[in-house]
Coordinates of C-alpha atoms in Angstrom, one line a residue:
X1 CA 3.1 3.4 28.0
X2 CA 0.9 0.7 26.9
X3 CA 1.1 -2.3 29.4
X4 CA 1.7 0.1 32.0
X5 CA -1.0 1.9 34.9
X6 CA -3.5 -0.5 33.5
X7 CA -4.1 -2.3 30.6
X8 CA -8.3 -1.4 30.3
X9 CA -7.4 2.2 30.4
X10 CA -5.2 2.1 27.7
X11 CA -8.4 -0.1 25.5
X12 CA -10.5 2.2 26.5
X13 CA -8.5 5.5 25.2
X14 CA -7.6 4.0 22.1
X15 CA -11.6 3.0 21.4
X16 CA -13.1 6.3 21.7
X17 CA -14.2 8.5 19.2
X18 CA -13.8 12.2 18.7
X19 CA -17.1 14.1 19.7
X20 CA -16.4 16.1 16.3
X21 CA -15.9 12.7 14.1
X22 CA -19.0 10.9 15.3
X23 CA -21.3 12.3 12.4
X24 CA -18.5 11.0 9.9
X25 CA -20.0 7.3 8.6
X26 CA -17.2 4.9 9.3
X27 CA -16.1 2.3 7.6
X28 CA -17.3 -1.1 7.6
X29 CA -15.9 -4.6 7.1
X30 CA -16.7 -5.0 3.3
X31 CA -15.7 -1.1 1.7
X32 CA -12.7 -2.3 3.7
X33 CA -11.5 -5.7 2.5
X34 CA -12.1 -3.7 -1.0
X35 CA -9.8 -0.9 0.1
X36 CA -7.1 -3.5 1.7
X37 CA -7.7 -5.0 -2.1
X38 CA -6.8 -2.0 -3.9
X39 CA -3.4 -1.0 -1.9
X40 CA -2.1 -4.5 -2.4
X41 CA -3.4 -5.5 -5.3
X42 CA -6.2 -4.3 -7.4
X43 CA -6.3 -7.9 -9.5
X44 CA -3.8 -9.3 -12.4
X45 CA -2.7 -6.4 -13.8
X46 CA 1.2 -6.2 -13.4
X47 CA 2.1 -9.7 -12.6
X48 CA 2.2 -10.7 -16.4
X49 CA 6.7 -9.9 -15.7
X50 CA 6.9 -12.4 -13.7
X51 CA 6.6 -15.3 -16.6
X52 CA 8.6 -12.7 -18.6
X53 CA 11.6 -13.2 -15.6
X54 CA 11.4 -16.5 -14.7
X55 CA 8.1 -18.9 -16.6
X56 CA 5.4 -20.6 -15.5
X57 CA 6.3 -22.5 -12.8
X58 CA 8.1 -20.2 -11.0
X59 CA 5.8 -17.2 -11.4
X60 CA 3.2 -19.8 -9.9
X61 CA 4.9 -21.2 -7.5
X62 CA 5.8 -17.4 -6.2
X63 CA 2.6 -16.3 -5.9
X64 CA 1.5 -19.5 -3.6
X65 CA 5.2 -19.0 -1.6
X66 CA 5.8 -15.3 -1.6
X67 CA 2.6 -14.6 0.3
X68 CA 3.5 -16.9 3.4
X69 CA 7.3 -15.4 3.7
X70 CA 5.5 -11.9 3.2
X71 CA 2.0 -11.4 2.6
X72 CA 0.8 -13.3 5.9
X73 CA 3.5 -11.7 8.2
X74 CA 3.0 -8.4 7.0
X75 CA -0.9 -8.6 7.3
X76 CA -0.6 -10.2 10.9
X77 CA 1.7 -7.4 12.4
X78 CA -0.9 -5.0 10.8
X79 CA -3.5 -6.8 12.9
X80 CA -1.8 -6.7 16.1
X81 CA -0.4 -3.5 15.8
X82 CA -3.3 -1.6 13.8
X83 CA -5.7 -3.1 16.5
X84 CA -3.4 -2.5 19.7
X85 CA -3.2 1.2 18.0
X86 CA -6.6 2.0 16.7
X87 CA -5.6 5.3 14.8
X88 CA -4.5 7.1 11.6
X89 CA -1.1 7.5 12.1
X90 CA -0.9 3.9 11.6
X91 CA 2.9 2.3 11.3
X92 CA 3.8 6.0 12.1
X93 CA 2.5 5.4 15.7
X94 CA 3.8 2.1 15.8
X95 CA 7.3 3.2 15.1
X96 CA 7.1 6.2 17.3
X97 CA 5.7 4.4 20.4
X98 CA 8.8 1.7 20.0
X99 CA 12.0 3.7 18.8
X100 CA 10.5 7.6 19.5
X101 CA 9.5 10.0 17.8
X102 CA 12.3 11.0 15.6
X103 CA 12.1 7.5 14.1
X104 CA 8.4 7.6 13.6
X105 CA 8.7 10.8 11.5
X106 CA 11.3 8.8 9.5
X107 CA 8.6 5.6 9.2
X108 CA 6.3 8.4 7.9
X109 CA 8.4 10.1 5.4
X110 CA 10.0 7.3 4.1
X111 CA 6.0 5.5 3.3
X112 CA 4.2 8.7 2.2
X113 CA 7.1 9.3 -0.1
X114 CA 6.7 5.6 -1.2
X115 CA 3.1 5.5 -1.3
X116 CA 3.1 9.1 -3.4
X117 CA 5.4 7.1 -5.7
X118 CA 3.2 4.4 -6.2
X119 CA 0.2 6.7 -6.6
X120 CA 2.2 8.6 -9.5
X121 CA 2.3 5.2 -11.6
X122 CA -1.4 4.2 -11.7
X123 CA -2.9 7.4 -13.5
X124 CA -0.3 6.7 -16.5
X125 CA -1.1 2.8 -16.6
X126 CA -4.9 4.1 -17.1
X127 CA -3.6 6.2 -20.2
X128 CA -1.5 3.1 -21.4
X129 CA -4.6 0.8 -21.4
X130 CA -6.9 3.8 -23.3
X131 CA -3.8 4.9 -26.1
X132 CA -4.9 1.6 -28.2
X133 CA -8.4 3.2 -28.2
X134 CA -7.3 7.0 -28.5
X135 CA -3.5 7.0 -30.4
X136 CA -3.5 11.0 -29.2
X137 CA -2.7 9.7 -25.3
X138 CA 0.4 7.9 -26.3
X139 CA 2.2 11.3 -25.7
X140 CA 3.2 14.6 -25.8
X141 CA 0.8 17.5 -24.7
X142 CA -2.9 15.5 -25.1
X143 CA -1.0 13.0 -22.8
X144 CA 0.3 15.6 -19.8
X145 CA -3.1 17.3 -19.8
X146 CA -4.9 13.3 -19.0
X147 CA -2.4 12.7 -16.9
X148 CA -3.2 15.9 -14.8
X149 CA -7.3 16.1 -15.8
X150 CA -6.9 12.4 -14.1
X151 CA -5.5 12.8 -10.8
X152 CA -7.6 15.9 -10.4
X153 CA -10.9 14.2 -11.0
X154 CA -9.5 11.0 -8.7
X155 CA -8.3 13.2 -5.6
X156 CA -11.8 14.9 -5.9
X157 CA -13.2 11.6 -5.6
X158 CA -11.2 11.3 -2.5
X159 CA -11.8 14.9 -1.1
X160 CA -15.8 13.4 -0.8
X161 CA -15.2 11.4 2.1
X162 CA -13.7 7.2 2.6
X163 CA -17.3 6.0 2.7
X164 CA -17.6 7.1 -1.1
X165 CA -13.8 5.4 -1.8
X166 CA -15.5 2.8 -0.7
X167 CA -18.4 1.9 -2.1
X168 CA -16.3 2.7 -5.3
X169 CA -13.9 0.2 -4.7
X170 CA -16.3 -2.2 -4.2
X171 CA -18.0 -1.9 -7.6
X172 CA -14.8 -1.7 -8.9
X173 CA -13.0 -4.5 -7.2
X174 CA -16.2 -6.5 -9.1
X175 CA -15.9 -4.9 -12.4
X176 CA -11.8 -5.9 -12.6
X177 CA -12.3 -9.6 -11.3
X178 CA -15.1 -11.1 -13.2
X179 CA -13.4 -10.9 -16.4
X180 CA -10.8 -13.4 -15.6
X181 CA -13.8 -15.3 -14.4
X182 CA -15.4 -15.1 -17.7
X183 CA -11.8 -15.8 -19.3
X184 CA -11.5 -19.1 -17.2
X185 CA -14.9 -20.5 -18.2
X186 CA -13.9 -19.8 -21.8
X187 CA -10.6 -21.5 -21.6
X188 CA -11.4 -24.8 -20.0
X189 CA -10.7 -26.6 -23.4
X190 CA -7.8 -25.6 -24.1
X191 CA -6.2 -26.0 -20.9
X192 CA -2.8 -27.9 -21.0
X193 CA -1.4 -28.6 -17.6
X194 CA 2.1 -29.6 -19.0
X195 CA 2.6 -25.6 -19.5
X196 CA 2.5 -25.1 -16.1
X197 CA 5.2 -27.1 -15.4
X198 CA 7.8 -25.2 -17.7
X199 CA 11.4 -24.0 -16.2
X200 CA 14.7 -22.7 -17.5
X201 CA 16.7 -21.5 -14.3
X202 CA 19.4 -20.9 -16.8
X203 CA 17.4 -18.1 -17.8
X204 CA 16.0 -16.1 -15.1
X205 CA 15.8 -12.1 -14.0
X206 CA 15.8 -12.5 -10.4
X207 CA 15.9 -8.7 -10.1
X208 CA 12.8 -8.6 -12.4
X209 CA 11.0 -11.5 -10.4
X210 CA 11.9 -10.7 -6.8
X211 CA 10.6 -7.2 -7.6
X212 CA 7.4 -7.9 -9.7
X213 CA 6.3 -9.9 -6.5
X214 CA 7.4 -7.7 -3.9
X215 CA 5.6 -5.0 -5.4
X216 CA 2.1 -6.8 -5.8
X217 CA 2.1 -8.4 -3.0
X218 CA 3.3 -6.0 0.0
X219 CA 1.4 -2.5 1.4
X220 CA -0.6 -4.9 3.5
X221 CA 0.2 -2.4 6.2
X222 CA -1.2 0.5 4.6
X223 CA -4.6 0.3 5.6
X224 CA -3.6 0.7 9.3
X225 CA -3.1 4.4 8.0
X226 CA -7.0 4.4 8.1
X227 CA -7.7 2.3 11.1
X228 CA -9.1 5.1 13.0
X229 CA -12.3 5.9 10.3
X230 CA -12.9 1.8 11.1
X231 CA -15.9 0.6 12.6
X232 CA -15.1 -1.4 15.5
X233 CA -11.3 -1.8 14.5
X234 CA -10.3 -4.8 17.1
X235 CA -12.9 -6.8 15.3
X236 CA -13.0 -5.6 11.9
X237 CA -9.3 -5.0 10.5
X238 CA -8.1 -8.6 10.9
X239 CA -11.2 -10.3 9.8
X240 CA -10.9 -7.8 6.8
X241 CA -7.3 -8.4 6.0
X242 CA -8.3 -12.2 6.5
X243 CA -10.5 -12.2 3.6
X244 CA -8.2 -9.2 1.6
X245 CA -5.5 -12.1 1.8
X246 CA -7.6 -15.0 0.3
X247 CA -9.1 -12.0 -2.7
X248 CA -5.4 -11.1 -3.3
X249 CA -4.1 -14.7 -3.6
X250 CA -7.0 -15.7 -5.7
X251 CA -6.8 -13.1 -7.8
X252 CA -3.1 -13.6 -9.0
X253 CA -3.2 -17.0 -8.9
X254 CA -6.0 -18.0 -10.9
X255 CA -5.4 -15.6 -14.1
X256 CA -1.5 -16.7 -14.4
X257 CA -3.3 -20.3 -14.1
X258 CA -5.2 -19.7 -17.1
X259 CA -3.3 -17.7 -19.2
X260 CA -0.4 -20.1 -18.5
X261 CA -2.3 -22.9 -19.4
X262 CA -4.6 -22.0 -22.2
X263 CA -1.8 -20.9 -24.9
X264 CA 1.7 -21.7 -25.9
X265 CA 3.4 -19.3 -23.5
X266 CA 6.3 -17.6 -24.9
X267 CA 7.8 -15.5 -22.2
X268 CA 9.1 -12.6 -24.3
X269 CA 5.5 -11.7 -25.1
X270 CA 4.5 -11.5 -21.0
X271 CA 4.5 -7.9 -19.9
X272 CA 2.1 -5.0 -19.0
X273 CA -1.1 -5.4 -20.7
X274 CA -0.4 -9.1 -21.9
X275 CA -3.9 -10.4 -20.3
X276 CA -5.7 -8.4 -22.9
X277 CA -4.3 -10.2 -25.8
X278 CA -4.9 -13.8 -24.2
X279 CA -8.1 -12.7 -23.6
X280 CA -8.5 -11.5 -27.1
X281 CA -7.4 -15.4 -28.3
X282 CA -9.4 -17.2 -26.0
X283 CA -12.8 -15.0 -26.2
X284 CA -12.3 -12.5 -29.2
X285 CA -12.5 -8.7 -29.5
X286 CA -15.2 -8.6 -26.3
X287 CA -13.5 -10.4 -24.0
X288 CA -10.3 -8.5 -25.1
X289 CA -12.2 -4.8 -24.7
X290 CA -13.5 -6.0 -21.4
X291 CA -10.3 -6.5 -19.7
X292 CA -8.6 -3.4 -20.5
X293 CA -11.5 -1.3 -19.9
X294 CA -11.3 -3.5 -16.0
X295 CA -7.7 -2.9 -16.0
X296 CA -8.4 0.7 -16.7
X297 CA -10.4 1.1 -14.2
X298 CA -8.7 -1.3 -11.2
X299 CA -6.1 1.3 -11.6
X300 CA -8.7 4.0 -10.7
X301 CA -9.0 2.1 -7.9
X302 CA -5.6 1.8 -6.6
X303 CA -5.4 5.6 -7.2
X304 CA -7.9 6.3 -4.5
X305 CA -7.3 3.7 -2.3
X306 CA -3.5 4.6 -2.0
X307 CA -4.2 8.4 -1.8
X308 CA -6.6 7.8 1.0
X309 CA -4.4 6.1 3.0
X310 CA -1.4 8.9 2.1
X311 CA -3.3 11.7 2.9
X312 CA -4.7 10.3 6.6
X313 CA -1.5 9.4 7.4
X314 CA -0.4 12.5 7.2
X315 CA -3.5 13.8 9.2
X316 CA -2.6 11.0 11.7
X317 CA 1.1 12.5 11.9
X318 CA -0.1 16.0 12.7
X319 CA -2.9 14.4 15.4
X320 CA 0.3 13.6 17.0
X321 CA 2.8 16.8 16.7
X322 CA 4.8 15.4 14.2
X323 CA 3.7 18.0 11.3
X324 CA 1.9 21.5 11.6
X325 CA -1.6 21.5 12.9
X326 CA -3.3 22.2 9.5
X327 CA -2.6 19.0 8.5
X328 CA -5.5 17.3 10.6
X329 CA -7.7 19.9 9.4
X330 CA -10.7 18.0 7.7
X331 CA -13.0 18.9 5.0
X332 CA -16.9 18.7 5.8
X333 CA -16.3 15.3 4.3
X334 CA -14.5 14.6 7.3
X335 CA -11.3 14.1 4.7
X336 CA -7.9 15.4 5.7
X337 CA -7.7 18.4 2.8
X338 CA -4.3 19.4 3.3
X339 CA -3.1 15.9 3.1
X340 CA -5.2 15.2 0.0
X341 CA -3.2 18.2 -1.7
X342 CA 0.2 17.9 -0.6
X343 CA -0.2 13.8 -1.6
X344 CA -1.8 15.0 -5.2
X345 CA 0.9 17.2 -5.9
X346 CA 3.4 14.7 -5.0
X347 CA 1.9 12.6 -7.4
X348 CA 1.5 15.0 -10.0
X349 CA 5.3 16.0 -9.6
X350 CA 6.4 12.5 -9.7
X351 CA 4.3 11.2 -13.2
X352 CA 7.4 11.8 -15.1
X353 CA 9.0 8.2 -13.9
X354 CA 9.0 5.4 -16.1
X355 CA 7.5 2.3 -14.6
X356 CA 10.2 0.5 -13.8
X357 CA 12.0 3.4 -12.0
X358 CA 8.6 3.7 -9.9
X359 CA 8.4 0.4 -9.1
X360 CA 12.3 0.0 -8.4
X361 CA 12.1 3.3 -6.3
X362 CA 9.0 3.2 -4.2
X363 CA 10.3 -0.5 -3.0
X364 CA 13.4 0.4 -2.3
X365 CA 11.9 2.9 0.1
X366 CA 9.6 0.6 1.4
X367 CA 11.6 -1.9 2.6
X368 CA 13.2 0.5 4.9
X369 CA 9.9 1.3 6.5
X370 CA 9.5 -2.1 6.5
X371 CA 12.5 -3.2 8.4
X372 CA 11.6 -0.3 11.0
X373 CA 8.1 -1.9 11.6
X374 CA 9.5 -5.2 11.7
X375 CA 11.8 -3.9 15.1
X376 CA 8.7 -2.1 16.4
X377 CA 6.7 -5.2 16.4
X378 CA 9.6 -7.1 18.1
X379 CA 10.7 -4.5 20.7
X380 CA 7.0 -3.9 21.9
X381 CA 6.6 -7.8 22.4
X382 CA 9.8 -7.8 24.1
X383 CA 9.7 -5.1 26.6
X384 CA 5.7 -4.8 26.9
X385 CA 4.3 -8.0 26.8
X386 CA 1.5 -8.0 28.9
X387 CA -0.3 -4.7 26.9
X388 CA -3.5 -4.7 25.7
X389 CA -4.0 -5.7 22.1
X390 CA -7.2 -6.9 21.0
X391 CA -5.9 -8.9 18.3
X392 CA -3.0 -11.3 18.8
X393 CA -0.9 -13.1 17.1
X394 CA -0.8 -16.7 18.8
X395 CA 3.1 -17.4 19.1
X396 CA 5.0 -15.8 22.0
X397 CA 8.4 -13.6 21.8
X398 CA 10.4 -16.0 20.2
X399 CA 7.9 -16.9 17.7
X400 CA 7.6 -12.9 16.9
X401 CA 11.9 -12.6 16.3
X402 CA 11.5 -15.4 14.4
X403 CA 8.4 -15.0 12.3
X404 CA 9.8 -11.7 11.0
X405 CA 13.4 -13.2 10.0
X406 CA 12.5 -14.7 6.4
X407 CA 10.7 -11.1 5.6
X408 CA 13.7 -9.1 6.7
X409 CA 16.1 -11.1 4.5
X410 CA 13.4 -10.9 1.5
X411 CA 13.5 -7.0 2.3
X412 CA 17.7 -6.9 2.0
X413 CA 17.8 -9.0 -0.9
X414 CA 15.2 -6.1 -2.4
X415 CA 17.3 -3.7 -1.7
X416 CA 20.3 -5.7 -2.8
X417 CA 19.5 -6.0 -6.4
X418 CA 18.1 -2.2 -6.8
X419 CA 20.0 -0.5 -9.3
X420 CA 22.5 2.5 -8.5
X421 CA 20.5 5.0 -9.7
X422 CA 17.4 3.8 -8.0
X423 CA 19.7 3.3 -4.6
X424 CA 21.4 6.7 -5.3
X425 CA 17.9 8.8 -5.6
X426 CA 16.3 6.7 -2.8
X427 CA 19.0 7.3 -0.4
X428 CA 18.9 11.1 -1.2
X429 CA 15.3 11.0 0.0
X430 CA 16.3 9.1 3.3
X431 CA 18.8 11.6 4.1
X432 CA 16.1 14.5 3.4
X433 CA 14.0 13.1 6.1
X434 CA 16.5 13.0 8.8
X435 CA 17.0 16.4 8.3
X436 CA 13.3 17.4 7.9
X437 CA 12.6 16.3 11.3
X438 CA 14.9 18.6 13.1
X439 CA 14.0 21.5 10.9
X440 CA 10.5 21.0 11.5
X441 CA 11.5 21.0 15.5
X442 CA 13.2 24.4 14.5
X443 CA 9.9 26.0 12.9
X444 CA 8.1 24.3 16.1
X445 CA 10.4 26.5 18.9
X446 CA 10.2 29.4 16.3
X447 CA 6.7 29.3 16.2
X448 CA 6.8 29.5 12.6
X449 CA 3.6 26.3 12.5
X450 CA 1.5 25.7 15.1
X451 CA 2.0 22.2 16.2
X452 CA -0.1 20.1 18.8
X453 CA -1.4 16.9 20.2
X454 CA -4.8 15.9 20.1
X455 CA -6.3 15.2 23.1
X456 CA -8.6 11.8 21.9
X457 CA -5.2 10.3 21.0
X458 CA -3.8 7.3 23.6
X459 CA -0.3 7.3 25.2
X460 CA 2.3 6.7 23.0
X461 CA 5.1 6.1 25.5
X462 CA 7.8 8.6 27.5
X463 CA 10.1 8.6 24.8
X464 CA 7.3 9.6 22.6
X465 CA 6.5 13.0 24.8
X466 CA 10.5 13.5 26.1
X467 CA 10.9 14.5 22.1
X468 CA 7.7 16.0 21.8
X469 CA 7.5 18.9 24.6
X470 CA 5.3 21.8 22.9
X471 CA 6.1 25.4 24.7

């Protein structure tokens, strides 16, 4: 158990490298602030409902507020606990080295099931930019076959290795920012601070609001999924979500700022896509064609990055006995292929949702996983204070508890206003992992899948081998 039979052993476990992994390139500190990027955020795109629920002011004031009761939180933990556990199964391993194993299945199941969600939206927000363009995409047939013709050529993209996800998210993380750039140059004289400053809280969605932040703003904790292909994780992960934190911020912030500002906002008009139009008044045509075609492609970009960090997790799960061996079989990539395809086909299965129903859904889950994290975090400060974790944050047990109070009651409140159907379905899929787990026990004493632990992996804890015993 970390903290215990010496502290330096336990470092020096968890920073080793597999012999076999070593000729993989790993990742460094700015494909990664690109990939934190696109699981949070991926720029504007999506935010435009929260003027819709609530106007101006509040839509700006919750993108300065929301990130310090969530963002920051969130991105510390994954600091602490991503550097203190320097390997793909990420919260996974967290969970399972706090509460056992049993629990850390459920952490898995309940975020690859929300992250495969997620994934499921982005590839038909890419049609919905392009139907303007090509009317055949709206739906029907032409539409399934782009859908499916899309997520193909994306999860190829992933099958050839995190280095090229990358570098991809990196040109791409430039291509869907410097619009708004452009836009904000443009717009300068027509700026009218007063419109900043409008407010009705006689007329506001909270459901709508709450969950339009929520949802851009949170998976800060997804990256850990990937921590083992990092270079030099105890250094690199928090300096990266450092820097992810300011992009994110920024890149929210500044858009609503302009297109708030610039025309008279009329809130009914503020939904998916709106940017484009604003961009159209400001610049013309041009401007207008550039920030679909960015938007377009920033979803591209979520796409991979989310389906990276799916598909490792699951290889980080089977690294650790928790599903059949041939999960943490790699490609010559050095990509988990079996994760890749089971998250693909997830996504694929799922592409029938409309988007609020994926967005309503895949938080719901989330803030479950959430929640379980947040104890994690608090038990291991509490009972193993003194273990090694290269990256600390500075405020001592009672700053943890507290510190991860106003999230938890943000999470509740989530789950509060979810609609019934969205509660219903999500807490069918809850009570399918706490049955998967023991069945997959079952086909473990059967012998049914070959299950086992790999032997470049730290200790996880007693509790963690008590459940895990392999015959």
């Amino acid at each position: 158990m970390p903290g215990h039979s010496g502290a330096s052993e336990y470092t020096a476990l968890g920073g080793e490298s597999s012999p076999k992994l070593e000729k993989f390139q790993k990742v460094s500190i700015i494909p990664l602030v690109f990939l934190i990027f696109y699981e949070v955020s991926g720029g504007p795109f999506g935010v435009e409902d929260s003027v819709k629920a609530a106007g101006p002011l509040l839509a700006l004031l919750g993108f300065l507020i929301f990130p310090l009761i969530w963002s920051i939180p969130e991105a510390l933990i994954t600091a602490e606990m991503g550097t203190m556990f320097p390997e793909n199964g990420g919260y996974v391993v967290w969970v399972s080295s706090a509460l056992g194993p049993y629990w850390g299945f459920q952490q898995g199941w309940m975020k690859w099931l929300s992250g495969v969600i997620d994934n499921a939206l982005y590839p038909v927000l890419f049609l919905d930019y392009l139907k303007s363009a090509v009317p055949d995409l709206e739906g029907g047939f032409p539409r399934t076959v782009a859908v499916l013709v899309l997520t193909l050529a994306l999860t190829y993209m992933n099958y050839r290795g995190l280095t090229i996800v990358g570098r991809v998210a990196i040109l791409l993380g430039v291509i869907s920012l410097l619009p708004f750039v452009v836009m904000g140059l443009v717009a300068i004289p027509d700026l009218k601070p007063s419109r900043w400053l409008m407010v009705d809280l006689d007329n506001v969605d909270w459901g709508l609001y709450l969950n339009t932040l929520f949802w851009n703003l949170n998976y800060w904790d997804s990256i850990s999924t990937l921590t083992g292909e990092v270079d030099n994780p105890s250094k690199t992960l928090p300096r990266a979500l450092f820097y992810a934190l300011i992009l994110v911020v920024l890149g929210y912030f500044f858009p609503l700022l302009i297109g708030t500002g610039a025309i008279p906002v009329e809130r009914e008009l503020w939904s998916d896509g709106y940017f484009s139009d604003i961009a159209k008044i400001l610049g013309g045509v041009w401007l207008r064609s550039w920030v679909q075609a960015a938007s377009a492609l920033s979803n591209t970009g979520m796409f991979m990055a989310e389906m990276s960090s799916d598909s490792f997790q699951l290889l980080g799960m089977a690294e650790r006995g928790m599903l059949p061996e041939f999960f943490a079989k790699r490609s010559r990539y050095g990509t988990p292929l079996f994760g890749i395809l089971f998250s693909a086909s997830g996504v694929i299965m799922l592409s029938w949702l409309s988007f609020q129903e994926i967005v309503a859904a895949e938080n719901f889950l989330y803030c479950f996983g959430m929640i379980m994290e947040f104890v994690a975090f608090v038990k291991l400060r509490v009972k193993h204070p003194a273990a090694s974790r290269p990256y600390r944050i500075p405020v001592g047990t009672v700053g943890s508890i507290l510190m991860c109070i106003p999230p938890t009651m943000l999470l509740l409140m989530v789950v509060a206003l979810a609609p019934n159907k969205v509660m219903g379905l999500s807490l069918v899929a809850v009570m399918i992992g706490l049955v998967l787990e023991p069945c997959l026990r079952y086909a473990e004493k059967r012998r049914w899948f070959r299950f086992s632990i790999s032997a470049n992996l730290q200790d996880c804890g007693p509790a963690f081998h008590q459940c895990n015993d392999h015959p």
